[in-house]
Amino acid sequence: SGDWKKDLKSRTEESGWFVGECRDGIRATGIFGYRGLRMSGDWKKQAEADRQEFVQFFQKILQDLTEDGLKHPEVGDAIARMKEVLEYNTPKGKCNRGITVVASWRELLGPEAQKSENLHCALAVGWCIELLQAFFLVADDIMDHSETRRGHPCWYKKEGVGLDAINDAFLLEASLYRLLKKYCRGQPYYLNLLELFLQTSYQTELGQALDLITARPEKIDLSRFSEQRYKAIVKYKTSFYSFYLPVAAAMYMAGIDGDEAHETAKPVLLEMGEFFQIQDDFLDCYGDPSVTGKIGTDIQDNKCSWLVVQALKVATPEQHQILEENYGCRDPAKVCKVKQLYEELGLPAAFKQYEEESYQRLQLLIARHATTLSKGIFVSLAHKIYKRQK
């Protein structure tokens, strides 16, 4: 109604948000956000400066984790191996999770963030999340029989590595707790961070278990691929560690440790995680490997992907039979048949529509829930993932 439109316009303008005019009235446009954080030159410069600062700090992280142990008479060789594992698997990604820690912490803390000792703690915690990510990815690539990661062979695919990569993954996980102890043990938020990392690891591993149970390669059962199961996998396997963990860590470091503040932020961040994973599923099938850095294998691996869940919802009995006969197979011809069916069902167009609608819903969630925290934290995250190509 007209009153609803006036109320929405009033509330969004008061909170620093703006809404686009369309022929069907007032609605959220493709990109809108906090006025102070639109994609201005200053915003981009700050984002690039944050990235450079974060990436450069990795050498300090590497030194902290390996320097003293390389000459150890008993475990020197193992530390040298760990150094190789760290260099190959940790710094080559986009580092968005780690950078989000630093950017969110700066936004929350203000001038206090300029003190070097505080900054080093924030950078180290950011790299702890990147180490957690590396641990998950090394293990996940083995379980999924993946070929490439970030434009290079998966770690376990490197000559001489193989299943030794399992122990290498454990070393990556152990390293993050060594870093937390070194940089944060004397801080009042140390216990909160420790519990946050342990809880998030557990949640992610539950999500991985759901993924593996649902997508057993030896038993193709498409009846398992429900919307409810898909959302559960995404929430636990991706959303908690990719979106809630970085912001929650920054909140604890800024002294925001109340349950209410964390529970208020969580719905927005988990929604972002779902948005991000659905993009990932689409890019697995339709992304350019030279851009994404990996060759998609969701179809071959019998994954409970957003694409197959949507296909099952609209497929005719004949099309459902095509999926039954071809999904979860490594034969390139069968993979091609599944992709052809996706095209027939209009899934690329359905994804584009979902992306627009989800982004709009996300912006409204931010306006509604981001009451105790800076909206800039959420808007900058949304900017990073909207219409991403990798």
PDB file of C-alpha atoms in Angstrom, residues 141-378:
ATOM      1  CA  ASP A 141      39.942 -31.775  -1.646  1.00  0.00           C
ATOM      2  CA  ILE A 142      40.970 -35.294  -0.642  1.00  0.00           C
ATOM      3  CA  MET A 143      37.409 -36.307   0.194  1.00  0.00           C
ATOM      4  CA  ASP A 144      36.041 -34.799  -3.033  1.00  0.00           C
ATOM      5  CA  HIS A 145      38.866 -36.134  -5.264  1.00  0.00           C
ATOM      6  CA  SER A 146      39.405 -32.572  -6.516  1.00  0.00           C
ATOM      7  CA  GLU A 147      42.101 -31.761  -9.058  1.00  0.00           C
ATOM      8  CA  THR A 148      42.863 -28.056  -8.652  1.00  0.00           C
ATOM      9  CA  ARG A 149      42.572 -25.390  -5.999  1.00  0.00           C
ATOM     10  CA  ARG A 150      43.288 -21.675  -6.508  1.00  0.00           C
ATOM     11  CA  GLY A 151      44.687 -22.345  -9.957  1.00  0.00           C
ATOM     12  CA  HIS A 152      47.200 -24.969  -8.794  1.00  0.00           C
ATOM     13  CA  PRO A 153      47.109 -28.734  -8.208  1.00  0.00           C
ATOM     14  CA  CYS A 154      45.475 -29.631  -4.912  1.00  0.00           C
ATOM     15  CA  TRP A 155      48.069 -30.227  -2.203  1.00  0.00           C
ATOM     16  CA  TYR A 156      47.441 -33.988  -2.074  1.00  0.00           C
ATOM     17  CA  LYS A 157      47.903 -34.115  -5.858  1.00  0.00           C
ATOM     18  CA  LYS A 158      51.445 -32.772  -5.679  1.00  0.00           C
ATOM     19  CA  GLU A 159      54.139 -35.331  -6.369  1.00  0.00           C
ATOM     20  CA  GLY A 160      55.291 -37.018  -3.184  1.00  0.00           C
ATOM     21  CA  VAL A 161      52.382 -35.781  -1.049  1.00  0.00           C
ATOM     22  CA  GLY A 162      49.370 -38.057  -1.562  1.00  0.00           C
ATOM     23  CA  LEU A 163      47.543 -39.040   1.617  1.00  0.00           C
ATOM     24  CA  ASP A 164      50.315 -37.557   3.754  1.00  0.00           C
ATOM     25  CA  ALA A 165      48.209 -34.444   3.191  1.00  0.00           C
ATOM     26  CA  ILE A 166      45.886 -35.691   5.948  1.00  0.00           C
ATOM     27  CA  ASN A 167      48.551 -35.072   8.574  1.00  0.00           C
ATOM     28  CA  ASP A 168      49.488 -31.814   6.860  1.00  0.00           C
ATOM     29  CA  ALA A 169      45.888 -30.672   7.362  1.00  0.00           C
ATOM     30  CA  PHE A 170      46.218 -31.434  11.082  1.00  0.00           C
ATOM     31  CA  LEU A 171      49.373 -29.286  11.190  1.00  0.00           C
ATOM     32  CA  LEU A 172      47.475 -26.364   9.670  1.00  0.00           C
ATOM     33  CA  GLU A 173      44.755 -26.652  12.305  1.00  0.00           C
ATOM     34  CA  ALA A 174      47.264 -26.923  15.163  1.00  0.00           C
ATOM     35  CA  SER A 175      49.091 -23.844  13.872  1.00  0.00           C
ATOM     36  CA  LEU A 176      46.092 -21.567  14.353  1.00  0.00           C
ATOM     37  CA  TYR A 177      45.877 -22.391  18.070  1.00  0.00           C
ATOM     38  CA  ARG A 178      49.598 -21.731  18.469  1.00  0.00           C
ATOM     39  CA  LEU A 179      49.067 -18.303  16.906  1.00  0.00           C
ATOM     40  CA  LEU A 180      46.059 -17.540  19.109  1.00  0.00           C
ATOM     41  CA  LYS A 181      48.133 -18.362  22.186  1.00  0.00           C
ATOM     42  CA  LYS A 182      51.094 -16.256  21.055  1.00  0.00           C
ATOM     43  CA  TYR A 183      49.134 -13.115  20.215  1.00  0.00           C
ATOM     44  CA  CYS A 184      46.043 -13.222  22.420  1.00  0.00           C
ATOM     45  CA  ARG A 185      46.772 -15.222  25.569  1.00  0.00           C
ATOM     46  CA  GLY A 186      47.126 -12.110  27.724  1.00  0.00           C
ATOM     47  CA  GLN A 187      43.993 -10.461  26.343  1.00  0.00           C
ATOM     48  CA  PRO A 188      40.585 -10.500  28.085  1.00  0.00           C
ATOM     49  CA  TYR A 189      38.984 -11.925  24.932  1.00  0.00           C
ATOM     50  CA  TYR A 190      41.334 -14.925  24.598  1.00  0.00           C
ATOM     51  CA  LEU A 191      38.941 -17.497  26.071  1.00  0.00           C
ATOM     52  CA  ASN A 192      36.051 -16.202  23.950  1.00  0.00           C
ATOM     53  CA  LEU A 193      38.155 -16.524  20.795  1.00  0.00           C
ATOM     54  CA  LEU A 194      39.328 -20.002  21.747  1.00  0.00           C
ATOM     55  CA  GLU A 195      35.759 -21.174  22.325  1.00  0.00           C
ATOM     56  CA  LEU A 196      34.596 -19.458  19.122  1.00  0.00           C
ATOM     57  CA  PHE A 197      37.191 -21.266  16.978  1.00  0.00           C
ATOM     58  CA  LEU A 198      36.479 -24.624  18.621  1.00  0.00           C
ATOM     59  CA  GLN A 199      32.715 -24.248  18.241  1.00  0.00           C
ATOM     60  CA  THR A 200      32.995 -23.070  14.634  1.00  0.00           C
ATOM     61  CA  SER A 201      35.292 -25.962  13.743  1.00  0.00           C
ATOM     62  CA  TYR A 202      32.781 -28.392  15.238  1.00  0.00           C
ATOM     63  CA  GLN A 203      29.891 -26.788  13.331  1.00  0.00           C
ATOM     64  CA  THR A 204      31.830 -26.913  10.056  1.00  0.00           C
ATOM     65  CA  GLU A 205      32.757 -30.559  10.575  1.00  0.00           C
ATOM     66  CA  LEU A 206      29.089 -31.366  11.236  1.00  0.00           C
ATOM     67  CA  GLY A 207      28.280 -29.661   7.945  1.00  0.00           C
ATOM     68  CA  GLN A 208      30.929 -31.698   6.164  1.00  0.00           C
ATOM     69  CA  ALA A 209      29.478 -34.870   7.697  1.00  0.00           C
ATOM     70  CA  LEU A 210      26.002 -33.932   6.424  1.00  0.00           C
ATOM     71  CA  ASP A 211      27.487 -33.271   2.984  1.00  0.00           C
ATOM     72  CA  LEU A 212      29.252 -36.643   2.870  1.00  0.00           C
ATOM     73  CA  ILE A 213      26.230 -38.572   4.207  1.00  0.00           C
ATOM     74  CA  THR A 214      23.939 -36.951   1.639  1.00  0.00           C
ATOM     75  CA  ALA A 215      26.266 -37.357  -1.319  1.00  0.00           C
ATOM     76  CA  ARG A 216      27.548 -40.925  -1.066  1.00  0.00           C
ATOM     77  CA  PRO A 217      29.227 -41.709  -4.407  1.00  0.00           C
ATOM     78  CA  GLU A 218      28.546 -45.444  -4.146  1.00  0.00           C
ATOM     79  CA  LYS A 219      24.809 -44.926  -3.643  1.00  0.00           C
ATOM     80  CA  ILE A 220      23.068 -42.296  -5.751  1.00  0.00           C
ATOM     81  CA  ASP A 221      19.850 -41.356  -3.957  1.00  0.00           C
ATOM     82  CA  LEU A 222      18.395 -38.084  -5.224  1.00  0.00           C
ATOM     83  CA  SER A 223      15.522 -38.298  -2.734  1.00  0.00           C
ATOM     84  CA  ARG A 224      18.015 -37.079  -0.117  1.00  0.00           C
ATOM     85  CA  PHE A 225      18.463 -33.784  -1.966  1.00  0.00           C
ATOM     86  CA  SER A 226      15.800 -31.680  -0.274  1.00  0.00           C
ATOM     87  CA  GLU A 227      15.784 -27.908   0.203  1.00  0.00           C
ATOM     88  CA  GLN A 228      15.872 -28.436   3.966  1.00  0.00           C
ATOM     89  CA  ARG A 229      18.952 -30.687   3.828  1.00  0.00           C
ATOM     90  CA  TYR A 230      20.682 -28.305   1.428  1.00  0.00           C
ATOM     91  CA  LYS A 231      20.160 -25.330   3.744  1.00  0.00           C
ATOM     92  CA  ALA A 232      21.453 -27.322   6.727  1.00  0.00           C
ATOM     93  CA  ILE A 233      24.627 -28.305   4.864  1.00  0.00           C
ATOM     94  CA  VAL A 234      25.258 -24.722   3.772  1.00  0.00           C
ATOM     95  CA  LYS A 235      24.598 -23.251   7.211  1.00  0.00           C
ATOM     96  CA  TYR A 236      26.980 -25.590   8.999  1.00  0.00           C
ATOM     97  CA  LYS A 237      29.625 -26.232   6.357  1.00  0.00           C
ATOM     98  CA  THR A 238      30.009 -22.690   5.019  1.00  0.00           C
ATOM     99  CA  SER A 239      28.092 -19.911   6.763  1.00  0.00           C
ATOM    100  CA  PHE A 240      29.399 -20.215  10.308  1.00  0.00           C
ATOM    101  CA  TYR A 241      33.107 -20.173   9.478  1.00  0.00           C
ATOM    102  CA  SER A 242      33.012 -17.960   6.389  1.00  0.00           C
ATOM    103  CA  PHE A 243      30.798 -15.150   7.661  1.00  0.00           C
ATOM    104  CA  TYR A 244      29.905 -15.413  11.342  1.00  0.00           C
ATOM    105  CA  LEU A 245      33.397 -16.357  12.579  1.00  0.00           C
ATOM    106  CA  PRO A 246      35.299 -13.309  11.170  1.00  0.00           C
ATOM    107  CA  VAL A 247      32.778 -10.754  12.442  1.00  0.00           C
ATOM    108  CA  ALA A 248      32.230 -12.494  15.788  1.00  0.00           C
ATOM    109  CA  ALA A 249      36.011 -12.600  16.347  1.00  0.00           C
ATOM    110  CA  ALA A 250      36.252  -8.858  15.637  1.00  0.00           C
ATOM    111  CA  MET A 251      33.354  -8.209  18.034  1.00  0.00           C
ATOM    112  CA  TYR A 252      35.051 -10.100  20.860  1.00  0.00           C
ATOM    113  CA  MET A 253      38.317  -8.254  20.208  1.00  0.00           C
ATOM    114  CA  ALA A 254      36.447  -4.937  20.364  1.00  0.00           C
ATOM    115  CA  GLY A 255      34.946  -5.885  23.729  1.00  0.00           C
ATOM    116  CA  ILE A 256      31.492  -6.771  22.378  1.00  0.00           C
ATOM    117  CA  ASP A 257      30.895 -10.065  24.148  1.00  0.00           C
ATOM    118  CA  GLY A 258      27.194  -9.952  25.043  1.00  0.00           C
ATOM    119  CA  ASP A 259      24.992 -12.746  23.720  1.00  0.00           C
ATOM    120  CA  GLU A 260      22.361 -10.306  22.448  1.00  0.00           C
ATOM    121  CA  ALA A 261      24.773  -8.467  20.141  1.00  0.00           C
ATOM    122  CA  HIS A 262      26.101 -11.724  18.697  1.00  0.00           C
ATOM    123  CA  GLU A 263      22.634 -13.207  18.223  1.00  0.00           C
ATOM    124  CA  THR A 264      21.540 -10.007  16.460  1.00  0.00           C
ATOM    125  CA  ALA A 265      24.423 -10.176  13.988  1.00  0.00           C
ATOM    126  CA  LYS A 266      24.117 -13.907  13.327  1.00  0.00           C
ATOM    127  CA  PRO A 267      20.970 -14.000  11.087  1.00  0.00           C
ATOM    128  CA  VAL A 268      22.453 -11.473   8.646  1.00  0.00           C
ATOM    129  CA  LEU A 269      25.794 -13.260   8.469  1.00  0.00           C
ATOM    130  CA  LEU A 270      24.257 -16.719   8.034  1.00  0.00           C
ATOM    131  CA  GLU A 271      22.055 -15.370   5.236  1.00  0.00           C
ATOM    132  CA  MET A 272      25.192 -14.037   3.546  1.00  0.00           C
ATOM    133  CA  GLY A 273      26.740 -17.479   3.884  1.00  0.00           C
ATOM    134  CA  GLU A 274      23.818 -19.111   2.104  1.00  0.00           C
ATOM    135  CA  PHE A 275      23.970 -16.490  -0.653  1.00  0.00           C
ATOM    136  CA  PHE A 276      27.717 -17.110  -1.002  1.00  0.00           C
ATOM    137  CA  GLN A 277      27.372 -20.917  -1.192  1.00  0.00           C
ATOM    138  CA  ILE A 278      24.638 -20.793  -3.824  1.00  0.00           C
ATOM    139  CA  GLN A 279      26.939 -18.588  -5.889  1.00  0.00           C
ATOM    140  CA  ASP A 280      29.685 -21.160  -5.349  1.00  0.00           C
ATOM    141  CA  ASP A 281      27.422 -23.971  -6.558  1.00  0.00           C
ATOM    142  CA  PHE A 282      26.554 -22.004  -9.684  1.00  0.00           C
ATOM    143  CA  LEU A 283      30.215 -21.189 -10.382  1.00  0.00           C
ATOM    144  CA  ASP A 284      31.157 -24.858  -9.903  1.00  0.00           C
ATOM    145  CA  CYS A 285      29.070 -25.635 -13.001  1.00  0.00           C
ATOM    146  CA  TYR A 286      29.218 -22.397 -14.993  1.00  0.00           C
ATOM    147  CA  GLY A 287      32.316 -20.566 -13.766  1.00  0.00           C
ATOM    148  CA  ASP A 288      35.485 -20.161 -15.813  1.00  0.00           C
ATOM    149  CA  PRO A 289      38.213 -22.361 -14.219  1.00  0.00           C
ATOM    150  CA  SER A 290      40.854 -19.800 -15.243  1.00  0.00           C
ATOM    151  CA  VAL A 291      39.001 -17.280 -13.051  1.00  0.00           C
ATOM    152  CA  THR A 292      37.686 -19.491 -10.234  1.00  0.00           C
ATOM    153  CA  GLY A 293      40.984 -21.375  -9.932  1.00  0.00           C
ATOM    154  CA  LYS A 294      39.320 -24.788  -9.746  1.00  0.00           C
ATOM    155  CA  ILE A 295      37.586 -27.317 -11.963  1.00  0.00           C
ATOM    156  CA  GLY A 296      34.029 -27.940 -10.775  1.00  0.00           C
ATOM    157  CA  THR A 297      33.133 -31.509  -9.814  1.00  0.00           C
ATOM    158  CA  ASP A 298      29.792 -31.193  -8.003  1.00  0.00           C
ATOM    159  CA  ILE A 299      27.937 -33.245 -10.625  1.00  0.00           C
ATOM    160  CA  GLN A 300      30.563 -35.992 -10.680  1.00  0.00           C
ATOM    161  CA  ASP A 301      30.779 -36.039  -6.873  1.00  0.00           C
ATOM    162  CA  ASN A 302      27.008 -36.449  -6.435  1.00  0.00           C
ATOM    163  CA  LYS A 303      26.869 -33.220  -4.416  1.00  0.00           C
ATOM    164  CA  CYS A 304      23.661 -31.827  -2.943  1.00  0.00           C
ATOM    165  CA  SER A 305      24.105 -28.625  -4.941  1.00  0.00           C
ATOM    166  CA  TRP A 306      21.648 -25.748  -5.296  1.00  0.00           C
ATOM    167  CA  LEU A 307      21.387 -26.517  -9.028  1.00  0.00           C
ATOM    168  CA  VAL A 308      20.320 -30.137  -8.642  1.00  0.00           C
ATOM    169  CA  VAL A 309      17.912 -29.264  -5.806  1.00  0.00           C
ATOM    170  CA  GLN A 310      16.234 -26.682  -8.057  1.00  0.00           C
ATOM    171  CA  ALA A 311      16.197 -29.127 -10.983  1.00  0.00           C
ATOM    172  CA  LEU A 312      14.477 -31.802  -8.896  1.00  0.00           C
ATOM    173  CA  LYS A 313      11.777 -29.322  -7.868  1.00  0.00           C
ATOM    174  CA  VAL A 314      10.677 -28.600 -11.460  1.00  0.00           C
ATOM    175  CA  ALA A 315      11.732 -31.677 -13.452  1.00  0.00           C
ATOM    176  CA  THR A 316       9.158 -33.812 -15.263  1.00  0.00           C
ATOM    177  CA  PRO A 317       9.244 -37.586 -14.617  1.00  0.00           C
ATOM    178  CA  GLU A 318      11.284 -37.995 -17.830  1.00  0.00           C
ATOM    179  CA  GLN A 319      13.770 -35.300 -16.790  1.00  0.00           C
ATOM    180  CA  HIS A 320      13.976 -36.792 -13.311  1.00  0.00           C
ATOM    181  CA  GLN A 321      14.962 -40.081 -14.938  1.00  0.00           C
ATOM    182  CA  ILE A 322      17.769 -38.325 -16.840  1.00  0.00           C
ATOM    183  CA  LEU A 323      19.138 -37.089 -13.526  1.00  0.00           C
ATOM    184  CA  GLU A 324      18.837 -40.546 -11.957  1.00  0.00           C
ATOM    185  CA  GLU A 325      20.818 -42.087 -14.821  1.00  0.00           C
ATOM    186  CA  ASN A 326      23.521 -39.453 -15.146  1.00  0.00           C
ATOM    187  CA  TYR A 327      24.055 -37.541 -11.881  1.00  0.00           C
ATOM    188  CA  GLY A 328      26.994 -38.624  -9.749  1.00  0.00           C
ATOM    189  CA  CYS A 329      28.891 -40.214 -12.652  1.00  0.00           C
ATOM    190  CA  ARG A 330      32.394 -39.325 -13.828  1.00  0.00           C
ATOM    191  CA  ASP A 331      31.701 -40.136 -17.484  1.00  0.00           C
ATOM    192  CA  PRO A 332      32.065 -36.757 -19.304  1.00  0.00           C
ATOM    193  CA  ALA A 333      29.126 -37.602 -21.567  1.00  0.00           C
ATOM    194  CA  LYS A 334      26.852 -38.110 -18.562  1.00  0.00           C
ATOM    195  CA  VAL A 335      28.063 -34.884 -16.956  1.00  0.00           C
ATOM    196  CA  CYS A 336      27.241 -33.126 -20.224  1.00  0.00           C
ATOM    197  CA  LYS A 337      23.702 -34.537 -20.172  1.00  0.00           C
ATOM    198  CA  VAL A 338      23.126 -33.125 -16.688  1.00  0.00           C
ATOM    199  CA  LYS A 339      24.386 -29.705 -17.788  1.00  0.00           C
ATOM    200  CA  GLN A 340      22.144 -29.809 -20.855  1.00  0.00           C
ATOM    201  CA  LEU A 341      19.177 -30.572 -18.611  1.00  0.00           C
ATOM    202  CA  TYR A 342      20.064 -27.612 -16.389  1.00  0.00           C
ATOM    203  CA  GLU A 343      19.923 -25.411 -19.497  1.00  0.00           C
ATOM    204  CA  GLU A 344      16.571 -26.865 -20.569  1.00  0.00           C
ATOM    205  CA  LEU A 345      15.157 -26.149 -17.124  1.00  0.00           C
ATOM    206  CA  GLY A 346      16.375 -22.541 -17.285  1.00  0.00           C
ATOM    207  CA  LEU A 347      18.570 -22.794 -14.213  1.00  0.00           C
ATOM    208  CA  PRO A 348      21.091 -20.092 -15.275  1.00  0.00           C
ATOM    209  CA  ALA A 349      18.219 -17.597 -15.540  1.00  0.00           C
ATOM    210  CA  ALA A 350      16.735 -18.887 -12.264  1.00  0.00           C
ATOM    211  CA  PHE A 351      20.076 -18.249 -10.564  1.00  0.00           C
ATOM    212  CA  LYS A 352      20.267 -14.678 -11.851  1.00  0.00           C
ATOM    213  CA  GLN A 353      16.788 -14.039 -10.499  1.00  0.00           C
ATOM    214  CA  TYR A 354      17.682 -15.636  -7.172  1.00  0.00           C
ATOM    215  CA  GLU A 355      20.855 -13.532  -6.944  1.00  0.00           C
ATOM    216  CA  GLU A 356      18.941 -10.270  -7.350  1.00  0.00           C
ATOM    217  CA  GLU A 357      16.143 -11.243  -4.965  1.00  0.00           C
ATOM    218  CA  SER A 358      18.517 -12.624  -2.355  1.00  0.00           C
ATOM    219  CA  TYR A 359      20.684  -9.518  -2.431  1.00  0.00           C
ATOM    220  CA  GLN A 360      17.643  -7.327  -1.926  1.00  0.00           C
ATOM    221  CA  ARG A 361      16.467  -9.501   0.970  1.00  0.00           C
ATOM    222  CA  LEU A 362      19.949  -9.333   2.449  1.00  0.00           C
ATOM    223  CA  GLN A 363      19.957  -5.538   2.392  1.00  0.00           C
ATOM    224  CA  LEU A 364      16.610  -5.411   4.186  1.00  0.00           C
ATOM    225  CA  LEU A 365      17.932  -7.856   6.783  1.00  0.00           C
ATOM    226  CA  ILE A 366      20.913  -5.582   7.366  1.00  0.00           C
ATOM    227  CA  ALA A 367      18.636  -2.581   7.844  1.00  0.00           C
ATOM    228  CA  ARG A 368      16.478  -4.545  10.291  1.00  0.00           C
ATOM    229  CA  HIS A 369      19.102  -6.392  12.362  1.00  0.00           C
ATOM    230  CA  ALA A 370      22.242  -4.239  12.283  1.00  0.00           C
ATOM    231  CA  THR A 371      21.049  -1.998  15.108  1.00  0.00           C
ATOM    232  CA  THR A 372      23.842  -2.430  17.647  1.00  0.00           C
ATOM    233  CA  LEU A 373      26.722  -2.688  15.162  1.00  0.00           C
ATOM    234  CA  SER A 374      27.980  -0.495  12.339  1.00  0.00           C
ATOM    235  CA  LYS A 375      26.051  -1.227   9.147  1.00  0.00           C
ATOM    236  CA  GLY A 376      29.286  -0.625   7.265  1.00  0.00           C
ATOM    237  CA  ILE A 377      30.577  -4.034   8.391  1.00  0.00           C
ATOM    238  CA  PHE A 378      27.677  -5.840   6.732  1.00  0.00           C
TER     239      PHE A 378
END
